mmCIF file of C-alpha atoms in Angstrom:
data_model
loop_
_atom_site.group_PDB
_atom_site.id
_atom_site.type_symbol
_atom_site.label_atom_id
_atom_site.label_comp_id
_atom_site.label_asym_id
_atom_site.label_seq_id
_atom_site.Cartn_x
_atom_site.Cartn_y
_atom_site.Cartn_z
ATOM 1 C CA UNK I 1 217.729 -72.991 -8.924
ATOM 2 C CA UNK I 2 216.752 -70.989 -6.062
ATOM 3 C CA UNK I 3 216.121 -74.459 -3.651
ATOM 4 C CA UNK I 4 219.611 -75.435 -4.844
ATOM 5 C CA UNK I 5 220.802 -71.694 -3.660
ATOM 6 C CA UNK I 6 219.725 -72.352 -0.401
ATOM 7 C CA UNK I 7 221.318 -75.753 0.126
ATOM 8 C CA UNK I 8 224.794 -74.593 -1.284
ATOM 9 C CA UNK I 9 224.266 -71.997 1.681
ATOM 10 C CA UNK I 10 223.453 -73.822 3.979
ATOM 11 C CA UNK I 11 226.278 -76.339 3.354
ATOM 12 C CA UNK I 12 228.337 -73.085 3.557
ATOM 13 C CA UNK I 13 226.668 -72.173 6.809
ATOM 14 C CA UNK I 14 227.897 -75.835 8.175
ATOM 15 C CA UNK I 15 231.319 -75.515 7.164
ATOM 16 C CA UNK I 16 231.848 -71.671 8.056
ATOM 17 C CA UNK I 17 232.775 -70.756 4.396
ATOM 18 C CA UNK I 18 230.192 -68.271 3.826
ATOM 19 C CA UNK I 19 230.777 -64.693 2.501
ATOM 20 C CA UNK I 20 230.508 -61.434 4.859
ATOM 21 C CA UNK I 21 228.305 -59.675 2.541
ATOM 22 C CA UNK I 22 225.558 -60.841 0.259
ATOM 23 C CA UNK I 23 223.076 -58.951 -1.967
ATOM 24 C CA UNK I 24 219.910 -60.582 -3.100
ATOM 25 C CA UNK I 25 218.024 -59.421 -5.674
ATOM 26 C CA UNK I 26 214.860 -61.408 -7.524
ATOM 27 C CA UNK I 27 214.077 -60.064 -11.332
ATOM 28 C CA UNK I 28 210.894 -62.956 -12.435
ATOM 29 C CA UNK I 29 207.966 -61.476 -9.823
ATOM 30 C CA UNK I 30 205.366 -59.068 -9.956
ATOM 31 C CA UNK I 31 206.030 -58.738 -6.013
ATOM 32 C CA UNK I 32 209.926 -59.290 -5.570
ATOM 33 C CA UNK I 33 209.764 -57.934 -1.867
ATOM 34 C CA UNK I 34 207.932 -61.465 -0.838
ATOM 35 C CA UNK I 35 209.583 -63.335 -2.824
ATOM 36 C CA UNK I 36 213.182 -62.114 -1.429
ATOM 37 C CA UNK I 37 211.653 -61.943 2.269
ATOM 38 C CA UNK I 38 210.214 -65.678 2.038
ATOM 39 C CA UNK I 39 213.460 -67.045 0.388
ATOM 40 C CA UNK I 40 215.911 -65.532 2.603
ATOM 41 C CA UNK I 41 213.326 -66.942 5.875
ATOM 42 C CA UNK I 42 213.338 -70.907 4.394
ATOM 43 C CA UNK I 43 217.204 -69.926 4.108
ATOM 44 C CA UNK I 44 217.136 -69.235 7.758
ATOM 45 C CA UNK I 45 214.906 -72.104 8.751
ATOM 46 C CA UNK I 46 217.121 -74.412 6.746
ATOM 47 C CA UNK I 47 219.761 -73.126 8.719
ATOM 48 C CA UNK I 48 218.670 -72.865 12.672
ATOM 49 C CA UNK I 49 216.077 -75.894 11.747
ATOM 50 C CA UNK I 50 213.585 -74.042 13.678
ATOM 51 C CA UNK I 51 210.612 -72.126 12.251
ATOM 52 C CA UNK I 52 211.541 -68.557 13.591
ATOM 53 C CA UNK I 53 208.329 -67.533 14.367
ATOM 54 C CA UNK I 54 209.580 -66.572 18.091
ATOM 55 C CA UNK I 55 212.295 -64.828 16.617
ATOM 56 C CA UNK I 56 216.141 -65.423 17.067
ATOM 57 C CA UNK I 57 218.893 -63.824 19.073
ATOM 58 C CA UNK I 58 221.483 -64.367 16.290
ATOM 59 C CA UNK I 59 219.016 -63.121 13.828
ATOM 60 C CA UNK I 60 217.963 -59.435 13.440
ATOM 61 C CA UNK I 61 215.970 -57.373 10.018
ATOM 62 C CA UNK I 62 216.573 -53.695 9.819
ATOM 63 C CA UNK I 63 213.410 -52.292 7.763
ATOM 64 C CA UNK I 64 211.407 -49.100 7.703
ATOM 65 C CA UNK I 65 208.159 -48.358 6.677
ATOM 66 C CA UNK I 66 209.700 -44.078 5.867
ATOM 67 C CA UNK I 67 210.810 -44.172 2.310
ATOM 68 C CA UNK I 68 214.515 -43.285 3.298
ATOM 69 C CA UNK I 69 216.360 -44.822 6.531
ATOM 70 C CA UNK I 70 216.939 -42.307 8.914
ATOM 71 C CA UNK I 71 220.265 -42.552 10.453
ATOM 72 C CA UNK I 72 219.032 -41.368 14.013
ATOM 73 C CA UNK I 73 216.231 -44.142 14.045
ATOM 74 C CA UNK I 74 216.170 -47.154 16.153
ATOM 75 C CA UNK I 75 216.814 -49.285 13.683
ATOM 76 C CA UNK I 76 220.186 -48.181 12.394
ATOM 77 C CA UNK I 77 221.311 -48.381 15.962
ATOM 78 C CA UNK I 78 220.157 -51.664 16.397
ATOM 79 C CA UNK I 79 222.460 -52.636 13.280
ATOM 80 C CA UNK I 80 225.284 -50.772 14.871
ATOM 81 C CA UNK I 81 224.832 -52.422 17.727
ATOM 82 C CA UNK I 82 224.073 -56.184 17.071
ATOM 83 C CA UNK I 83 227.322 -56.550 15.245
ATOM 84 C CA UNK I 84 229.614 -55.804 17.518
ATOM 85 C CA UNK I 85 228.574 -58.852 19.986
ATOM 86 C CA UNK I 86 229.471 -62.612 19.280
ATOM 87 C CA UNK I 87 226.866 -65.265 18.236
ATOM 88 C CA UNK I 88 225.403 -67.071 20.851
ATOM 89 C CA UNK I 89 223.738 -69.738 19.097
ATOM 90 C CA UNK I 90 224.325 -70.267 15.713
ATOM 91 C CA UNK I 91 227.551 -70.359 13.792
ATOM 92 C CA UNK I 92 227.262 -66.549 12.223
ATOM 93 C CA UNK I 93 225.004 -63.783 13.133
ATOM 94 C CA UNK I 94 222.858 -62.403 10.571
ATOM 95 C CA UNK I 95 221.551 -58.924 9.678
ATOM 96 C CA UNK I 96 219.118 -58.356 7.017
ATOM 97 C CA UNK I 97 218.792 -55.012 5.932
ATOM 98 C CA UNK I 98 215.592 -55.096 3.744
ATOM 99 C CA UNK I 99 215.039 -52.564 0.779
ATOM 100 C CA UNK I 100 218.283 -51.054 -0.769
ATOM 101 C CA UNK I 101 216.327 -48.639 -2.304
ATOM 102 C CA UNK I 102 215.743 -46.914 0.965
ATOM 103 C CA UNK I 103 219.553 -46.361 1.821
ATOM 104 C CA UNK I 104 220.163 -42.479 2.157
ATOM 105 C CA UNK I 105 223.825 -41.520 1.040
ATOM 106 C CA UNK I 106 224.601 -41.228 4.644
ATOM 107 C CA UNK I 107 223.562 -44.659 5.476
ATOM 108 C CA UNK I 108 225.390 -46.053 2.506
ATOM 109 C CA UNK I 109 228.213 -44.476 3.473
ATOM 110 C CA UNK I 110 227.906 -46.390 7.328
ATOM 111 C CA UNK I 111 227.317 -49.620 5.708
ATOM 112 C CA UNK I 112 230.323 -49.367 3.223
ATOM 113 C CA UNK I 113 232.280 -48.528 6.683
ATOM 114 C CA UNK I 114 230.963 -51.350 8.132
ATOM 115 C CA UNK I 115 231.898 -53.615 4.998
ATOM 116 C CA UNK I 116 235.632 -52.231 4.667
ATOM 117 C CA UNK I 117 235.586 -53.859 8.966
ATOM 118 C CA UNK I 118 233.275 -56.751 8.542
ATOM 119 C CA UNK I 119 232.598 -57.911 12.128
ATOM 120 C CA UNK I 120 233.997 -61.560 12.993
ATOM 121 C CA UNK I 121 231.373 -63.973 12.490
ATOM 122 C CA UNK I 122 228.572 -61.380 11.110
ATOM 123 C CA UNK I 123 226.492 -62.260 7.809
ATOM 124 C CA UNK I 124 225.077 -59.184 6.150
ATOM 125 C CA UNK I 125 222.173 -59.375 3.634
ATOM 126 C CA UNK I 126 220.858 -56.770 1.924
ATOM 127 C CA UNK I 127 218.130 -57.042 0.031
ATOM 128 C CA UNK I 128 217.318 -55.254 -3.416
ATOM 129 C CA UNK I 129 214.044 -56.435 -4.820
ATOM 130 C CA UNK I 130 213.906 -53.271 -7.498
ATOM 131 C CA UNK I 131 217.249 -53.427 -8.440
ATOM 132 C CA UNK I 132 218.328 -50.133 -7.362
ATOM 133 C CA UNK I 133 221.605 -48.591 -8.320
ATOM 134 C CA UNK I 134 224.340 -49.180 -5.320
ATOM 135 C CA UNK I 135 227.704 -47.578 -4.548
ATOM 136 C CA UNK I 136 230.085 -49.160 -6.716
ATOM 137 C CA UNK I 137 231.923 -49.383 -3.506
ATOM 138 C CA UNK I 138 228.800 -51.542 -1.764
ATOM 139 C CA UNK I 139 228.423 -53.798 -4.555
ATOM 140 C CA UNK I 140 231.553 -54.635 -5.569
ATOM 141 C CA UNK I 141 232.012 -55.888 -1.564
ATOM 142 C CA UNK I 142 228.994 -58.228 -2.319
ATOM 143 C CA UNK I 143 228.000 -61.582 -3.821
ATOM 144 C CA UNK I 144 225.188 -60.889 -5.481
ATOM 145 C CA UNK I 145 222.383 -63.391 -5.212
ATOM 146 C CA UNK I 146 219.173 -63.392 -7.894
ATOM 147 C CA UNK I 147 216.584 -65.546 -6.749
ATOM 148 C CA UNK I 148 213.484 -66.806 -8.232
ATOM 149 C CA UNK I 149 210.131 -67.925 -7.638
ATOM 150 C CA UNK I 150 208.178 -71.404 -8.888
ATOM 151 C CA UNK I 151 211.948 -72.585 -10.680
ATOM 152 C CA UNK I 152 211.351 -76.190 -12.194
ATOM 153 C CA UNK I 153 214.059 -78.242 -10.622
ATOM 154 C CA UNK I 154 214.487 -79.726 -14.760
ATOM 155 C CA UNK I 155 215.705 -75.424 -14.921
ATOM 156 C CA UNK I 156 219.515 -76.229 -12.637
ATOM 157 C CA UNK I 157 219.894 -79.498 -14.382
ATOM 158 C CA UNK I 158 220.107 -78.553 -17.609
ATOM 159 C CA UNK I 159 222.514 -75.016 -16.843
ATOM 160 C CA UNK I 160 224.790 -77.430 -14.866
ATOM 161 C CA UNK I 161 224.720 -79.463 -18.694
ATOM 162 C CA UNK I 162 226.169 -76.189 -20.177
ATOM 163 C CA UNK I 163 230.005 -75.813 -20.438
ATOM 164 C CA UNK I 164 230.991 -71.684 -19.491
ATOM 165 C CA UNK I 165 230.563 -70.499 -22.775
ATOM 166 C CA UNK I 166 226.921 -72.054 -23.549
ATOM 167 C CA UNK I 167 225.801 -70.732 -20.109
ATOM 168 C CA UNK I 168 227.048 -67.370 -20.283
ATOM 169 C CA UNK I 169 225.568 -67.132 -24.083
ATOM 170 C CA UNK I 170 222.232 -68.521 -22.178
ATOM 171 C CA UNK I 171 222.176 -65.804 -19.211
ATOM 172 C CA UNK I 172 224.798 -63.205 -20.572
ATOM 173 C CA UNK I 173 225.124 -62.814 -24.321
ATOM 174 C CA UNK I 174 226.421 -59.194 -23.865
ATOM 175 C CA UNK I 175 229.509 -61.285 -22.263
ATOM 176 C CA UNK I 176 231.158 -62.820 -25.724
ATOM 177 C CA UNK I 177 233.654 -65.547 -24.441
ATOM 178 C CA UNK I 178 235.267 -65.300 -27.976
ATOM 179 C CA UNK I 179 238.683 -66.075 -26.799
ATOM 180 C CA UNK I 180 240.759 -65.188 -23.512
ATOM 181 C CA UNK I 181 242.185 -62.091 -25.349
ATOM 182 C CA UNK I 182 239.033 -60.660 -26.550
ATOM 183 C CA UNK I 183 237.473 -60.928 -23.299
ATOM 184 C CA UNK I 184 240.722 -58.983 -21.519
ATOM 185 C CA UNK I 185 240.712 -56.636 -24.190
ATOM 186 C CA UNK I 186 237.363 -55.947 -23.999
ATOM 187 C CA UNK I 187 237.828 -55.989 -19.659
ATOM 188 C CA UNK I 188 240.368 -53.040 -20.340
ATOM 189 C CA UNK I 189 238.601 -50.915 -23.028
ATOM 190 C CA UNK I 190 235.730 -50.179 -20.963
ATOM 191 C CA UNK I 191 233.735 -52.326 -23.500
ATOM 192 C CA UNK I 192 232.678 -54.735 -21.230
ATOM 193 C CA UNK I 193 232.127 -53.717 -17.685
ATOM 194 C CA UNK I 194 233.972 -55.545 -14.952
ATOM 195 C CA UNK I 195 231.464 -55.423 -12.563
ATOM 196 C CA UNK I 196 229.112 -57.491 -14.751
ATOM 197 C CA UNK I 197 231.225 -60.054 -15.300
ATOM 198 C CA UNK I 198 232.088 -60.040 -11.734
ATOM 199 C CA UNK I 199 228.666 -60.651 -11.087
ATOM 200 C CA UNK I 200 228.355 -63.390 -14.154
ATOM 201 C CA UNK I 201 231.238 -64.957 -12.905
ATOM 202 C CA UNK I 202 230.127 -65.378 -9.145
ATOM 203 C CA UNK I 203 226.435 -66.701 -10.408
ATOM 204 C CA UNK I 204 228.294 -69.051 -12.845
ATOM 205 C CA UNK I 205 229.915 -70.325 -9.831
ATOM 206 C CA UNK I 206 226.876 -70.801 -7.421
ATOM 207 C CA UNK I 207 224.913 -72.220 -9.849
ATOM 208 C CA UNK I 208 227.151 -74.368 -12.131
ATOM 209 C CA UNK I 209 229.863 -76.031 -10.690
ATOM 210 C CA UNK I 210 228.661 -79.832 -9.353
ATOM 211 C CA UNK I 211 232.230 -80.522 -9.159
ATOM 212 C CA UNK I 212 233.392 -79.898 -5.502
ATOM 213 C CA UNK I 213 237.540 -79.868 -6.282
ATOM 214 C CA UNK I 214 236.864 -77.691 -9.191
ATOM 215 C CA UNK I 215 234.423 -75.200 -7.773
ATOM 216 C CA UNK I 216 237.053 -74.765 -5.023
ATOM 217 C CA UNK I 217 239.766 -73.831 -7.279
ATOM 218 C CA UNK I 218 237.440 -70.988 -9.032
ATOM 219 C CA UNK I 219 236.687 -69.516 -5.448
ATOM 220 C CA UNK I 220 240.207 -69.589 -5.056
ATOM 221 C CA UNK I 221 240.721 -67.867 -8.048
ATOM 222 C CA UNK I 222 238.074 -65.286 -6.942
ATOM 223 C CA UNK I 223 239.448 -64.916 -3.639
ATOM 224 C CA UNK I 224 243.046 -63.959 -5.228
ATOM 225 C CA UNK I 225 241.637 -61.240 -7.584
ATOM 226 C CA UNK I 226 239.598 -59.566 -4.448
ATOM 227 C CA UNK I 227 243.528 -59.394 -3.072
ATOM 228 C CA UNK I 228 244.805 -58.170 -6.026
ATOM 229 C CA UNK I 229 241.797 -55.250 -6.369
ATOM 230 C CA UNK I 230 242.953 -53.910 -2.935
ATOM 231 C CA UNK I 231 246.787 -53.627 -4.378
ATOM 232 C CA UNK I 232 245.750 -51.626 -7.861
ATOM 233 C CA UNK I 233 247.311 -54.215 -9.867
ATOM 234 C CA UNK I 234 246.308 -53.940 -13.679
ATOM 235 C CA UNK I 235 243.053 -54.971 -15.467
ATOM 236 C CA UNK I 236 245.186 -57.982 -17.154
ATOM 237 C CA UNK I 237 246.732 -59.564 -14.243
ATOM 238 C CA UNK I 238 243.689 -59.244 -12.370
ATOM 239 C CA UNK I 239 241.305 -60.893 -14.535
ATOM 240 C CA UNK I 240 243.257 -63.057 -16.743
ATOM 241 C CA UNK I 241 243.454 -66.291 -14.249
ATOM 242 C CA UNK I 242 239.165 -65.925 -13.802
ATOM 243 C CA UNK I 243 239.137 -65.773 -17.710
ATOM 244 C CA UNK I 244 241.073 -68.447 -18.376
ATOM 245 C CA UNK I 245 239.304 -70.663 -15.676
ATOM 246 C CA UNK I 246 236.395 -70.125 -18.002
ATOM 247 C CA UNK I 247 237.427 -71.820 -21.164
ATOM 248 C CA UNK I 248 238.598 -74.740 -19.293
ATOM 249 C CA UNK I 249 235.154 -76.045 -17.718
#
């Protein structure tokens, strides 16, 4: 799954769809750290087709060995800084920001500024190998990545098999796609949380979807409820088109 991640990104990459902010988490390792670090590197090799080992100017990893950024340190600076200027190589810049669990309330708080501006032509990643709790106001800015280590290939073939409703049973039984009213219903109660199935939703989409035309009209669909979240409009009106995208694949 995680091989087929990076290609979908990387095809992304080439045709300058991809997202301003992703989150990438990893929940099958005893060391999630590597495996994050050396998936989002072959991401980067894939992409610049060179093996990095020199560096890149396009390229830059905020990380700290404190156990809390410091807002006064070099580093955050050096984010503040590198975002501001164009690429001069590749298509995007990137900024990794490694361990999530180190953000301080005041760095969260500059990062969710930077989000609510996102620089022209600026990929950030920020990496969350424990899972840590966010600001709603991060994560719901985010597409939220979970990548694996040592995934069969046999693993993606048989999900893309699964119609919505057998996947989300398979990865999400908490989500019960019962009917389109239950699931509203359940959106507006409080009963199920709407940023879970946000992130169901966007993994369901990444990983699922062979079908080019069709996985182009859910990211449309996606795109139009992020524009309708800005404008307060209600739960129902929000969500119902991404439900009812669901029980037609």
């Amino acid at each position: 799954m995680s091989d087929s991640l990076k290609h979908i990104l990387t095809e992304k990459y080439h045709s300058r769809e991809l997202a301003h902010f992703y989150i990438i988490e990893s929940n099958k390792s005893d060391d999630p750290s590597r495996v994050i670090r050396e998936w989002i590197n072959n991401l980067l090799i894939n992409i610049t087709g060179s093996d990095l080992k020199m560096g890149h100017s396009d390229i830059e990893h905020i990380s700290t060995e404190e156990n809390i950024y410091k807002v006064d340190s070099d580093e955050v600076m050096r984010l503040l800084s590198f975002v501001n200027y164009a690429p001069l190589k590749l298509n995007y810049k990137f900024l990794i920001i490694h361990d999530a669990q180190k953000l301080s309330t005041i760095f969260s708080n500059k990062l969710l500024k930077l989000l609510e501006e996102p620089p022209k032509d600026c990929i950030i990643i920020l990496t969350n190998p424990h899972g840590s709790s966010l600001l709603a106001t991060i994560r719901s800015r985010a597409i939220r990545l979970l990548v694996e280590e040592n995934v069969e290939r046999e693993e993606f073939t048989e999900i893309k098999s699964q119609n919505a409703k057998q996947w989300f049973q398979s990865h999400y039984p908490e989500i019960e796609l019962n009917s389109i009213f239950s699931v509203i219903n359940n959106l507006k109660t409080g009963k199920l949380e709407q940023s879970l199935f946000i992130d169901a939703y966007q993994k369901y989409l990444i990983n699922c979807l062979t079908n080019g035309r069709q996985a182009q009209e859910q990211l449309e669909k996606l795109k139009s409820f992020e524009r309708q979240s800005e404008y307060n409009q209600s739960i129902s009106s929000r969500f119902l088109p991404l439900v009812e995208s669901l029980f037609k694949t």
